Short mmCIF file of C-alpha atoms and ligand atoms in Angstrom, two decimals:
data_model
loop_
_atom_site.label_atom_id
_atom_site.label_comp_id
_atom_site.label_asym_id
_atom_site.label_seq_id
_atom_site.Cartn_x
_atom_site.Cartn_y
_atom_site.Cartn_z
CA MET A 1403 -0.46 0.33 -0.21
CA LYS A 1404 1.25 3.26 -0.84
CA LYS A 1405 0.88 6.31 1.15
CA HIS A 1406 0.23 10.14 0.83
CA PHE A 1407 1.26 12.83 2.66
CA THR A 1408 0.64 16.86 2.36
CA SER A 1409 1.95 17.38 5.91
CA LYS A 1410 4.80 15.98 8.59
CA PRO A 1411 3.53 12.35 9.55
CA GLU A 1412 2.33 11.90 13.81
CA GLU A 1413 4.24 9.19 13.56
CA LEU A 1414 7.51 10.03 12.28
CA LYS A 1415 10.73 10.23 14.34
CA GLU A 1416 13.46 12.28 13.63
CA ARG A 1417 17.02 10.54 12.03
CA TRP A 1418 18.94 13.99 14.68
CA PRO A 1419 18.29 16.76 16.54
CA GLY A 1420 16.82 18.84 14.60
CA ASP A 1421 15.73 16.91 11.42
CA PHE A 1422 12.83 18.76 11.16
CA THR A 1423 13.81 22.34 12.79
CA ALA A 1424 16.81 22.48 11.45
CA VAL A 1425 17.18 25.64 8.91
CA GLU A 1426 18.79 22.99 6.39
CA SER A 1427 15.97 20.02 6.46
CA SER A 1428 12.36 18.92 5.83
CA TRP A 1429 9.94 16.12 7.41
CA LEU A 1430 10.28 15.41 3.46
CA ASP A 1431 13.40 14.93 3.60
CA ALA A 1432 12.94 12.12 6.44
CA VAL A 1433 10.19 10.57 4.72
CA ALA A 1434 12.17 9.27 1.39
CA ASP A 1435 15.26 8.98 2.98
CA ILE A 1436 17.14 9.38 -0.07
CA PRO A 1437 20.57 8.08 0.35
CA THR A 1438 22.72 10.30 -0.51
CA PRO A 1439 27.51 10.07 -1.43
CA LEU A 1440 29.07 10.91 2.38
CA PHE A 1441 32.51 12.86 1.83
CA VAL A 1442 34.82 15.50 2.51
CA VAL A 1443 36.04 18.60 0.78
CA THR A 1444 39.33 20.20 1.58
CA SER A 1445 40.83 22.67 0.69
CA TRP A 1446 43.01 25.40 1.86
CA LYS A 1447 42.41 28.94 4.47
CA ALA A 1448 43.76 32.14 3.34
CA ASN A 1449 46.39 32.38 6.15
CA GLY A 1450 47.58 28.26 4.91
CA LYS A 1451 45.84 25.74 6.92
CA GLU A 1452 44.01 22.51 5.91
CA ASN A 1453 40.21 23.16 5.73
CA ALA A 1454 37.37 20.09 5.35
CA CYS A 1455 34.24 20.20 5.24
CA MET A 1456 31.70 17.44 5.59
CA GLN A 1457 28.83 17.42 3.24
CA SER A 1458 26.27 14.90 1.97
CA ARG A 1459 23.25 17.34 0.12
CA ALA A 1460 25.76 16.73 -3.57
CA THR A 1461 24.90 14.82 -7.26
CA PHE A 1462 27.23 13.83 -9.75
CA SER A 1463 27.36 13.76 -13.93
CA ALA A 1464 28.43 14.18 -17.09
CA ALA A 1465 28.72 15.86 -19.92
CA TYR A 1466 30.58 14.99 -23.75
CA GLY A 1467 33.22 14.27 -21.92
CA LYS A 1468 33.48 16.70 -18.53
CA TYR A 1469 32.60 14.68 -15.01
CA TYR A 1470 30.54 17.48 -12.79
CA CYS A 1471 29.28 17.46 -9.80
CA VAL A 1472 27.12 19.64 -7.58
CA LEU A 1473 27.13 20.57 -4.21
CA GLY A 1474 23.51 21.68 -3.49
CA TRP A 1475 23.50 22.96 -0.01
CA VAL A 1476 26.78 25.11 0.17
CA ARG A 1477 26.96 27.21 3.78
CA THR A 1478 27.98 30.41 2.33
CA ALA A 1479 29.42 31.68 6.14
CA GLY A 1480 30.99 28.58 6.31
CA HIS A 1481 34.44 28.40 5.25
CA MET A 1482 34.62 25.72 2.78
CA TYR A 1483 32.76 28.33 0.73
CA LYS A 1484 35.08 31.03 1.59
CA THR A 1485 37.99 29.21 0.80
CA LEU A 1486 36.50 27.59 -2.79
CA LYS A 1487 35.29 31.25 -3.82
CA GLU A 1488 39.32 32.49 -3.01
CA THR A 1489 40.89 29.58 -4.47
CA GLY A 1490 38.82 28.61 -7.03
CA CYS A 1491 39.23 24.45 -6.35
CA CYS A 1492 38.87 21.94 -3.90
CA VAL A 1493 39.20 18.43 -3.54
CA LEU A 1494 36.39 15.42 -2.67
CA ASN A 1495 38.21 13.10 -0.34
CA PHE A 1496 35.52 9.47 0.07
CA PHE A 1497 36.04 7.40 3.01
CA SER A 1498 35.76 4.01 4.32
CA GLY A 1499 34.34 2.95 7.77
CA ASP A 1500 37.52 2.61 8.85
CA ILE A 1501 38.44 6.52 8.56
CA SER A 1502 35.05 7.36 9.02
CA GLY A 1503 35.62 8.73 13.17
CA LYS A 1504 37.87 10.82 12.47
CA CYS A 1505 36.25 12.42 9.38
CA PHE A 1506 33.85 12.85 11.63
CA ASP A 1507 35.96 14.92 14.16
CA THR A 1508 36.55 17.48 11.34
CA ILE A 1509 33.85 18.88 12.20
CA GLU A 1510 34.42 19.63 15.73
CA ASN A 1511 38.23 20.72 14.19
CA ASN A 1512 36.37 24.21 12.21
CA SER A 1513 38.75 27.25 13.91
CA TYR A 1514 40.30 29.62 11.30
CA ASP A 1515 43.57 28.23 12.64
CA THR A 1516 43.46 24.59 12.55
CA ASP A 1517 45.12 22.16 10.14
CA GLU A 1518 41.70 20.70 10.60
CA ILE A 1519 42.60 18.09 8.55
CA THR A 1520 45.55 16.69 10.40
CA ALA A 1521 44.77 18.16 13.78
CA SER A 1522 41.48 14.82 12.94
CA GLY A 1523 44.33 12.43 12.81
CA LEU A 1524 44.38 12.21 9.09
CA THR A 1525 47.31 12.87 6.82
CA ALA A 1526 47.20 15.48 3.42
CA GLU A 1527 49.17 15.81 0.86
CA LYS A 1528 49.41 18.72 -1.89
CA ALA A 1529 47.20 17.03 -4.78
CA ARG A 1530 48.83 17.32 -7.93
CA SER A 1531 46.02 18.88 -10.33
CA VAL A 1532 44.72 21.63 -8.21
CA ASN A 1533 45.64 24.13 -4.91
CA ALA A 1534 44.45 22.47 -2.11
CA PRO A 1535 45.02 19.29 0.30
CA LEU A 1536 43.86 15.73 0.07
CA ILE A 1537 43.57 13.20 2.53
CA LYS A 1538 46.02 10.10 2.04
CA GLU A 1539 44.26 8.30 3.46
CA SER A 1540 40.90 8.53 1.75
CA PHE A 1541 39.99 5.77 -1.26
CA LEU A 1542 38.79 8.06 -3.86
CA ASN A 1543 39.43 11.40 -4.23
CA ILE A 1544 38.27 14.15 -6.90
CA GLU A 1545 40.36 17.63 -7.65
CA CYS A 1546 37.79 19.65 -8.69
CA GLU A 1547 37.65 23.72 -9.80
CA TYR A 1548 34.62 25.72 -9.36
CA LEU A 1549 32.62 26.90 -12.10
CA TRP A 1550 29.09 28.84 -10.52
CA GLU A 1551 26.65 29.50 -8.25
CA HIS A 1552 23.17 29.38 -7.96
CA GLU A 1553 21.62 30.65 -4.53
CA LEU A 1554 19.46 27.51 -3.38
CA LEU A 1555 16.29 29.19 -1.95
CA PRO A 1556 15.48 33.16 -4.72
CA GLY A 1557 16.64 35.80 -2.55
CA ASP A 1558 18.37 34.33 0.20
CA SER A 1559 22.52 34.15 0.28
CA SER A 1560 22.84 31.73 2.72
CA MET A 1561 22.56 28.43 0.82
CA ALA A 1562 24.28 27.83 -2.71
CA VAL A 1563 24.20 25.48 -5.01
CA VAL A 1564 27.82 25.34 -6.40
CA ALA A 1565 28.72 23.05 -9.55
CA LEU A 1566 32.55 22.01 -9.41
CA LYS A 1567 34.46 20.64 -12.78
CA ALA A 1568 36.59 17.68 -12.19
CA VAL A 1569 39.73 17.74 -13.47
CA GLY A 1570 41.82 14.86 -11.68
CA ILE A 1571 40.90 12.33 -9.66
CA TYR A 1572 42.69 9.01 -7.56
CA ILE A 1573 41.08 6.16 -7.03
CA ASP A 1574 42.84 2.83 -4.66
CA ASP A 1575 42.90 -0.26 -6.31
CA GLU A 1576 40.69 -1.89 -4.14
CA TYR A 1577 37.58 0.25 -5.20
CA SER A 1578 38.03 0.48 -8.25
CA GLY A 1579 36.57 -2.43 -11.03
CA ASP A 1580 35.55 -5.34 -10.06
CA THR A 1581 35.45 -4.13 -6.41
CA ASP A 1582 32.11 -0.90 -7.29
CA LYS A 1583 29.79 -2.65 -6.21
CA LYS A 1584 31.13 -2.98 -2.30
CA ARG A 1585 31.84 1.11 -2.60
CA TRP A 1586 28.66 2.15 -3.22
CA LEU A 1587 27.59 -1.07 -0.23
CA GLU A 1588 29.80 1.16 1.68
CA TRP A 1589 28.27 5.27 1.12
CA VAL A 1590 25.05 3.08 1.07
CA GLY A 1591 24.86 1.90 4.14
CA ARG A 1592 26.39 4.45 5.22
CA HIS A 1593 22.92 6.37 5.70
C1 LIG B 1166 26.15 14.01 7.60
C2 LIG B 1166 26.89 15.55 7.82
C3 LIG B 1166 26.62 15.89 7.16
C4 LIG B 1166 26.36 16.88 6.60
N1 LIG B 1166 26.30 18.01 4.81
C5 LIG B 1166 26.92 19.06 4.57
C6 LIG B 1166 26.25 19.57 3.19
O1 LIG B 1166 25.79 19.21 3.05
N2 LIG B 1166 26.49 20.83 3.10
C7 LIG B 1166 27.15 21.89 4.74
O2 LIG B 1166 27.46 22.96 4.21
N3 LIG B 1166 27.67 21.53 5.30
C8 LIG B 1166 27.25 19.86 5.18
N4 LIG B 1166 27.60 19.76 7.10
C9 LIG B 1166 27.88 20.46 7.48
C10 LIG B 1166 29.45 21.05 8.24
O3 LIG B 1166 30.83 19.36 7.58
C11 LIG B 1166 30.02 21.04 8.64
O4 LIG B 1166 28.26 22.88 9.86
C12 LIG B 1166 31.49 21.81 8.39
O5 LIG B 1166 31.59 22.37 9.98
C13 LIG B 1166 31.75 23.14 8.03
O6 LIG B 1166 33.12 23.47 7.57
P1 LIG B 1166 33.50 24.58 7.31
O7 LIG B 1166 33.03 25.99 8.05
O8 LIG B 1166 34.47 24.73 6.69
O9 LIG B 1166 32.65 25.01 5.59
C14 LIG B 1166 27.43 18.10 6.94
C15 LIG B 1166 27.57 17.45 8.29
C16 LIG B 1166 27.51 16.33 8.89
C17 LIG B 1166 28.07 15.93 10.38
#
């Protein structure tokens, strides 16, 4: 049987505190509960320190031989947005379960004067194709250049949709070729 909702179902439970009240949330999102990839965006802050920002609202697409990432919800007051505009680039770092705790620690290690990758027990390396650090322990790193942005809600500059173009990619042998399935299961299983 299929149910139709136009308002929050009484029985719906929060998946996390603030799920129905936070600015980036909606009960419709909780009902649909569509899995999204989880990754850390890394870049250099203006003071030369590493920035790291967890992202989950994103999609990937390809056209005419190019590969794109669209970040669907970027807080424009955050360090990630600022560094992206300053440097014009970043790296998307995908992680397996064994380093997920450290990746989540980047959220707490969010001060401007902190090397956020190093402070979270991870290893920062310079990316080859863009001017940004990457997380060495990630099984997949996508080097990206900033393309364009748009207000998510017209008239509200606090949240942006940001498009990136991939210019380079690193992938661990264990996660390429025939083992693709394993990678997808890890991503989907995390949500
Ligand atoms: C599971 C999870 C998913 C997140 N997804 C996003 C996201 O898609 N967009 C975003 O702007 N912040 C997201 N956040 C919040 C940021 O990761 C967090 O506010 C971060 O510390 C901001 O870093 P910044 O100051 O470098 O921008 C997410 C946090 C968690 C725990």
